[in-house]
Coordinates of C-alpha atoms and ligand atoms in Angstrom, one line a residue:
M1 CA -16.7 0.0 -25.2
T2 CA -17.7 -3.5 -24.2
I3 CA -18.7 -4.1 -20.6
A4 CA -17.8 -7.6 -19.4
P5 CA -20.0 -9.1 -16.7
F6 CA -18.9 -8.1 -13.2
V7 CA -19.5 -8.1 -9.4
F8 CA -19.4 -4.8 -7.5
A9 CA -19.3 -4.9 -3.7
G10 CA -20.2 -1.6 -1.9
L11 CA -17.5 0.3 -0.1
P12 CA -18.0 -0.3 3.6
T13 CA -15.5 2.2 5.0
R14 CA -16.6 5.7 6.1
V15 CA -14.0 8.1 4.7
I16 CA -13.4 11.6 6.2
F17 CA -11.2 13.6 4.0
G18 CA -9.6 17.1 4.3
P19 CA -7.0 19.2 5.9
G20 CA -7.5 19.7 9.6
R21 CA -10.1 16.8 9.9
L22 CA -7.9 15.0 12.4
A23 CA -9.8 17.3 14.8
E24 CA -12.8 15.1 14.4
L25 CA -11.0 12.0 15.7
G26 CA -12.5 12.1 19.2
A27 CA -16.1 12.6 17.9
E28 CA -15.5 9.7 15.4
A29 CA -14.3 7.4 18.2
E30 CA -17.4 8.3 20.2
R31 CA -19.6 7.6 17.2
L32 CA -18.2 4.1 17.0
G33 CA -18.8 3.5 20.7
M34 CA -15.2 3.5 21.7
K35 CA -14.8 4.1 25.5
R36 CA -11.3 2.8 25.9
P37 CA -9.5 3.1 22.5
L38 CA -5.9 2.1 21.9
V39 CA -4.0 4.8 20.0
I40 CA -1.3 3.0 17.9
T41 CA 1.8 4.4 16.3
G42 CA 5.3 3.4 15.4
K43 CA 8.3 4.8 17.4
H44 CA 8.8 7.8 15.1
Q45 CA 5.3 9.0 15.6
A46 CA 5.1 8.2 19.4
A47 CA 4.7 11.9 20.4
L48 CA 1.8 12.4 18.1
G49 CA 0.1 9.3 19.5
R50 CA 0.6 10.3 23.1
D51 CA -0.7 13.8 22.3
L52 CA -3.9 12.4 20.7
A53 CA -4.4 9.8 23.4
S54 CA -4.2 12.6 26.0
R55 CA -7.1 14.4 24.3
I56 CA -9.5 11.4 24.0
T57 CA -11.2 10.3 27.2
G58 CA -10.2 6.7 28.2
A59 CA -7.5 6.3 25.5
T60 CA -4.2 4.5 26.0
A61 CA -1.2 5.1 23.7
F62 CA 0.9 2.2 22.3
D63 CA 4.0 3.1 20.1
G64 CA 5.4 -0.4 19.3
A65 CA 4.0 -0.8 15.7
A66 CA 6.7 -2.2 13.4
M67 CA 7.1 -3.1 9.7
H68 CA 5.4 -6.3 8.5
T69 CA 3.2 -6.6 11.7
P70 CA 5.3 -9.0 13.8
V71 CA 3.1 -11.3 15.8
A72 CA 5.3 -10.8 18.9
V73 CA 4.4 -7.1 18.8
T74 CA 0.7 -7.9 18.4
E75 CA 0.8 -10.2 21.4
A76 CA 2.4 -7.4 23.5
A77 CA -0.4 -5.0 22.4
M78 CA -3.0 -7.7 23.1
R79 CA -1.9 -7.9 26.7
I80 CA -2.7 -4.2 27.0
V81 CA -6.0 -4.8 25.2
R82 CA -7.0 -7.4 27.8
E83 CA -5.6 -5.5 30.9
R84 CA -7.3 -2.2 30.0
G85 CA -10.5 -3.5 28.4
I86 CA -9.6 -1.8 25.1
D87 CA -12.7 -1.6 22.9
G88 CA -11.4 0.0 19.7
T89 CA -8.2 0.9 17.9
I90 CA -7.0 4.2 16.4
A91 CA -4.0 3.7 14.2
I92 CA -2.0 6.7 13.0
G93 CA 0.9 6.2 10.6
G94 CA 1.8 4.2 7.6
G95 CA 1.0 0.6 6.8
S96 CA 2.9 -0.6 9.8
A97 CA 0.7 1.2 12.4
I98 CA -2.4 0.4 10.5
G99 CA -1.4 -3.3 10.2
L100 CA -1.2 -3.5 14.0
G101 CA -4.7 -2.0 14.4
K102 CA -6.0 -4.6 11.9
A103 CA -4.2 -7.4 13.7
I104 CA -6.0 -6.4 17.0
A105 CA -9.4 -6.0 15.2
W106 CA -9.0 -9.4 13.6
R107 CA -8.5 -11.0 17.1
T108 CA -11.2 -9.0 18.9
D109 CA -13.6 -7.7 16.2
C110 CA -13.4 -4.2 17.8
P111 CA -14.0 -1.2 15.6
Q112 CA -11.1 0.6 14.0
I113 CA -10.2 4.1 12.9
A114 CA -7.2 4.4 10.6
V115 CA -5.4 7.7 10.1
P116 CA -2.9 7.1 7.3
T117 CA 0.2 9.4 7.0
T118 CA 1.7 7.7 4.0
Y119 CA 0.3 6.6 0.7
A120 CA 0.6 2.8 1.1
G121 CA -3.2 2.2 1.1
S122 CA -3.6 -0.5 3.8
E123 CA -6.4 1.5 5.5
M124 CA -8.8 0.7 2.7
T125 CA -8.4 -3.0 2.6
P126 CA -9.7 -6.1 4.4
I127 CA -6.2 -7.6 4.1
L128 CA -3.7 -8.3 6.9
G129 CA -0.1 -9.5 6.5
E130 CA 1.6 -10.8 9.7
T131 CA 5.1 -12.1 10.2
A132 CA 6.3 -14.8 12.7
D133 CA 9.5 -16.8 12.6
G134 CA 10.5 -15.1 9.3
A135 CA 7.4 -16.2 7.5
K136 CA 4.6 -13.9 6.3
T137 CA 1.0 -15.0 6.3
T138 CA -1.7 -13.0 4.6
R139 CA -5.4 -13.2 5.3
R140 CA -8.6 -11.4 4.1
D141 CA -11.6 -10.9 6.4
P142 CA -14.3 -8.2 6.7
K143 CA -13.3 -7.8 10.4
I144 CA -9.9 -6.5 9.2
Q145 CA -11.4 -3.6 7.2
P146 CA -11.3 -0.3 9.2
E147 CA -14.7 1.2 10.0
T148 CA -13.5 4.8 9.5
V149 CA -10.5 6.3 7.7
I150 CA -9.5 9.9 8.3
Y151 CA -7.3 11.4 5.5
D152 CA -5.8 14.6 6.8
P153 CA -3.2 15.7 4.3
E154 CA -1.6 18.0 6.9
L155 CA -0.3 14.9 8.5
T156 CA 1.7 14.1 5.4
L157 CA 3.6 17.4 5.4
S158 CA 6.3 15.8 7.5
L159 CA 6.7 12.8 5.2
P160 CA 10.1 13.3 3.6
T161 CA 10.1 13.7 -0.2
P162 CA 12.0 10.5 -1.0
L163 CA 9.5 8.5 1.2
S164 CA 6.6 10.3 -0.3
V165 CA 7.7 9.4 -3.8
T166 CA 8.3 5.7 -3.2
S167 CA 5.1 5.5 -1.1
G168 CA 3.2 7.2 -4.0
M169 CA 4.6 4.7 -6.5
N170 CA 3.6 1.9 -4.1
A171 CA 0.0 3.3 -4.4
I172 CA 0.1 3.7 -8.1
A173 CA 1.1 0.0 -8.3
H174 CA -2.2 -1.0 -6.7
A175 CA -4.1 0.9 -9.4
V176 CA -2.0 -0.5 -12.2
E177 CA -2.7 -4.1 -11.3
A178 CA -6.4 -3.3 -10.5
L179 CA -6.8 -2.2 -14.2
Y180 CA -5.9 -5.6 -15.5
A181 CA -7.3 -7.7 -12.6
K182 CA -9.6 -10.6 -13.5
D183 CA -12.1 -9.6 -10.8
G184 CA -12.0 -5.8 -11.6
N185 CA -15.1 -3.9 -12.7
P186 CA -15.9 -0.5 -14.4
V187 CA -16.0 1.4 -11.1
V188 CA -12.7 0.0 -9.8
S189 CA -11.2 0.9 -13.2
L190 CA -12.5 4.5 -12.9
M191 CA -11.0 4.8 -9.4
A192 CA -7.7 3.2 -10.5
E193 CA -7.2 5.5 -13.5
E194 CA -8.1 8.6 -11.4
G195 CA -5.8 7.4 -8.6
I196 CA -2.8 7.1 -11.0
R197 CA -3.7 10.5 -12.5
A198 CA -3.9 12.3 -9.2
L199 CA -0.6 10.8 -7.8
A200 CA 1.3 11.3 -11.1
Q201 CA 0.3 15.0 -11.1
A202 CA 0.8 15.5 -7.4
L203 CA 4.2 13.8 -6.8
P204 CA 6.3 16.3 -8.8
R205 CA 4.8 19.3 -6.9
L206 CA 4.2 17.9 -3.4
H207 CA 4.8 21.3 -1.7
E208 CA 1.4 22.4 -3.0
A209 CA -0.3 19.1 -3.8
R210 CA -0.4 17.0 -0.6
A211 CA -4.2 16.8 -0.6
E212 CA -4.3 15.6 -4.2
A213 CA -1.6 13.0 -3.4
H214 CA -3.6 11.8 -0.4
Y215 CA -6.8 11.7 -2.5
G216 CA -4.9 9.5 -5.1
A217 CA -3.7 7.3 -2.3
W218 CA -7.3 6.8 -1.1
L219 CA -8.4 5.7 -4.6
C220 CA -5.4 3.4 -5.0
G221 CA -5.9 1.8 -1.6
T222 CA -9.6 1.2 -2.4
V223 CA -8.8 -0.6 -5.6
L224 CA -6.2 -2.7 -3.8
G225 CA -8.9 -3.9 -1.4
A226 CA -11.4 -4.5 -4.3
A227 CA -9.4 -6.4 -6.9
G228 CA -6.9 -9.2 -7.0
M229 CA -3.3 -8.3 -7.6
A230 CA -0.8 -10.1 -10.0
L231 CA 2.8 -10.3 -11.0
H232 CA 4.0 -7.0 -9.7
H233 CA 2.6 -7.5 -6.1
K234 CA 3.7 -11.2 -6.0
L235 CA 7.2 -10.3 -7.1
C236 CA 7.5 -7.4 -4.6
H237 CA 6.2 -9.6 -1.8
L238 CA 8.8 -12.3 -2.7
L239 CA 11.7 -9.8 -2.8
G240 CA 10.7 -8.2 0.5
G241 CA 10.1 -11.5 2.3
S242 CA 13.0 -13.7 0.9
F243 CA 15.6 -11.0 0.2
D244 CA 14.7 -8.4 2.8
L245 CA 14.3 -5.5 0.3
P246 CA 12.5 -2.4 1.5
H247 CA 8.7 -2.3 0.8
A248 CA 8.0 0.9 -1.0
E249 CA 11.4 1.2 -2.8
T250 CA 11.0 -2.4 -4.2
H251 CA 7.5 -1.5 -5.6
T252 CA 9.0 1.6 -7.2
V253 CA 11.8 -0.2 -8.9
I254 CA 9.8 -3.2 -10.1
L255 CA 6.7 -1.4 -11.4
P256 CA 7.8 -0.2 -14.8
H257 CA 9.3 -3.7 -15.5
A258 CA 6.2 -5.6 -14.4
V259 CA 4.1 -3.3 -16.6
A260 CA 6.4 -3.9 -19.6
Y261 CA 6.1 -7.7 -18.9
N262 CA 2.3 -7.4 -19.2
A263 CA 2.1 -4.7 -21.9
K264 CA 1.1 -7.0 -24.8
A265 CA -1.3 -9.1 -22.8
A266 CA -3.3 -6.2 -21.3
P267 CA -3.5 -3.5 -24.0
E268 CA -6.7 -1.8 -22.7
A269 CA -5.2 -1.4 -19.2
M270 CA -2.0 -0.1 -20.7
A271 CA -3.9 2.6 -22.7
R272 CA -5.6 3.7 -19.5
I273 CA -2.4 3.8 -17.5
A274 CA -0.6 5.8 -20.2
K275 CA -3.5 8.2 -20.5
A276 CA -3.5 8.8 -16.7
L277 CA 0.2 9.4 -16.8
G278 CA 0.0 11.7 -19.9
A279 CA 2.6 9.4 -21.5
N280 CA 2.9 7.5 -24.8
T281 CA 3.3 4.1 -23.2
A282 CA 2.5 2.8 -19.7
A283 CA 5.9 1.2 -18.8
R284 CA 8.0 4.1 -20.1
G285 CA 5.6 6.6 -18.6
L286 CA 6.1 5.1 -15.2
F287 CA 9.9 4.8 -15.6
D288 CA 10.3 8.4 -16.8
L289 CA 8.0 9.7 -14.0
E290 CA 10.3 7.9 -11.5
R291 CA 13.4 9.4 -13.1
A292 CA 12.0 12.8 -12.9
L293 CA 11.2 12.3 -9.2
V294 CA 14.7 11.0 -8.6
A295 CA 13.3 7.7 -7.2
P296 CA 15.5 4.6 -6.8
A297 CA 15.9 3.1 -10.3
A298 CA 17.6 -0.2 -9.8
L299 CA 17.4 -3.3 -7.5
R300 CA 21.2 -3.0 -7.0
E301 CA 20.7 0.4 -5.4
I302 CA 18.3 -1.0 -2.8
G303 CA 20.2 -4.0 -1.5
M304 CA 19.6 -6.8 -4.0
K305 CA 22.6 -9.0 -4.8
E306 CA 23.2 -10.0 -8.4
E307 CA 24.0 -13.6 -7.4
D308 CA 20.5 -13.9 -5.9
L309 CA 18.6 -13.1 -9.1
D310 CA 18.5 -16.7 -10.3
R311 CA 17.1 -17.9 -7.0
A312 CA 14.5 -15.0 -7.0
A313 CA 13.4 -16.1 -10.6
D314 CA 13.2 -19.7 -9.5
L315 CA 11.0 -18.8 -6.5
A316 CA 8.8 -16.4 -8.6
A317 CA 8.1 -19.0 -11.2
A318 CA 7.6 -21.9 -8.8
N319 CA 4.0 -21.1 -7.9
P320 CA 2.1 -19.9 -10.9
Y321 CA -0.8 -17.5 -10.4
R322 CA -3.2 -15.5 -12.5
N323 CA -1.4 -12.8 -14.5
P324 CA -2.3 -11.2 -17.9
A325 CA 1.0 -12.5 -19.5
P326 CA 2.0 -16.2 -18.7
I327 CA 4.6 -16.5 -15.9
T328 CA 7.8 -18.0 -17.3
R329 CA 11.1 -18.5 -15.5
E330 CA 12.9 -17.0 -18.4
G331 CA 10.6 -14.0 -18.6
I332 CA 10.9 -13.3 -14.9
R333 CA 14.7 -13.6 -15.0
K334 CA 14.9 -11.0 -17.7
L335 CA 12.5 -8.7 -15.8
L336 CA 14.7 -9.0 -12.8
D337 CA 17.8 -8.3 -14.8
D338 CA 16.3 -5.2 -16.3
A339 CA 15.2 -4.1 -12.8
F340 CA 18.6 -4.9 -11.3
H341 CA 20.3 -2.6 -13.7
G342 CA 17.6 0.0 -13.9
R343 CA 17.2 -0.2 -17.7
R344 CA 14.5 1.9 -19.4
P345 CA 11.8 -0.4 -20.7
A346 CA 11.8 -1.0 -24.5
A347 CA 9.3 1.1 -26.5
Ligands
LIG1 P1 5.6 2.4 7.4 O1 4.3 2.4 8.0 O2 6.6 1.4 8.0 O3 6.2 3.8 7.4 C1 7.5 4.1 6.9 C2 8.2 5.1 7.8 O4 7.6 6.4 7.6 C3 8.2 4.8 9.3 O5 9.4 5.0 9.8 C4 7.2 5.8 9.8 O6 7.4 6.2 11.1 C5 7.4 7.0 8.8 N1 6.3 7.9 8.6 C6 5.0 7.6 8.3 N2 4.3 8.7 8.2 C7 5.1 9.7 8.4 C8 4.9 11.1 8.3 N3 3.8 11.7 7.9 N4 6.0 11.9 8.6 C9 7.2 11.4 8.9 N5 7.4 10.1 8.9 C10 6.4 9.2 8.7 O7 5.6 2.1 5.8 P2 4.4 2.1 4.7 O8 5.1 2.0 3.4 O9 3.4 3.1 5.0 O10 3.7 0.7 4.9 C11 4.4 -0.5 4.6 C12 3.7 -1.7 5.4 O11 2.4 -1.7 5.2 C13 4.3 -3.0 5.0 O12 4.4 -3.9 6.1 C14 3.2 -3.5 4.0 O13 3.2 -4.9 3.9 C15 2.0 -3.0 4.6 N6 0.9 -2.8 3.7 C16 -0.2 -3.5 3.9 C17 -1.3 -3.4 3.0 C18 -2.6 -4.2 3.3 O14 -3.6 -4.0 2.6 N7 -2.6 -5.1 4.2 C19 -1.3 -2.4 2.0 C20 -0.1 -1.7 1.8 C21 1.0 -1.9 2.7

């Protein structure tokens, strides 16, 4: 095994993991010096947020978090932050609630606790995506990284199986691209491979493996924060932003095809992905796992229109970026066609 030169940055977030550990939230808020925290959720988890806020001295609940962190919502929350002298955020939910906690922390540099209830991975990254006037901007800043993350798998018991599956595939996508990232390192690769293994083994038996799935999501979120992403994430970002496709479902459908696109150019990563999946090849292993989990298979099933595929390929090829295989308009158009129809990747 050859070890290429690398940079490894330490992992700054304190991670508290285990069933029932949500009970430590109040103590953790105190440890971070929060006297007037804002407890953030989306509408669906408003009751949980209110309940937790009622048990933490000085806390205020806010249930307005929404997909893609709209700046208008952040501004509404910031008015409460100023009026109440909020000095910390506690975000409970998926990437949407955690995104709002990050948006407030970026503006105020207050400490954050994230309590993820999906597998999307945002809690482990210093990355914030915000939307205003239909455009999404993404920034990376150490202030955005939550100080503490509490993974309590009991909170994921209510996550419906279809959402769990697509969210889990969203997490696996982070680990896949970390394995062929230019700025990866041996520790990131270990975490990525173990993250894929844990989720691939847990997703088919979620009734007994919620802790293993959450553990995999932690690893996959960590590598998303630590390594640069490539074709798969860029394409999903484009399809979500310009064609309004749903986040986790788009990741699920595109992943086997993005992996097939990069297969020849990143053989070592492919071998590790296949090994983690217990499959012969990475792309087919991912595709077959998704079929076994009855996940969406085709872009046409999740709202993409066939007449938009050409424009999507034009946009994806317009701004080249680092990717193991060169980005060509023709190659992306074929990838999109395969994903649109849900074809099994070639061997
Ligand atoms: P989400 O947070 O919008 O949650 C999806 C749905 O699941 C919501 O309706 C939510 O109420 C519900 N839900 C969440 N947990 C539940 C539970 N345990 N039980 C029942 N229902 C539950 O979606 P997501 O996929 O977690 O996150 C997607 C967002 O996160 C996107 O905006 C994406 O861009 C962002 N994201 C950001 C990063 C980053 O590093 N900045 C990383 C990953 C995702």
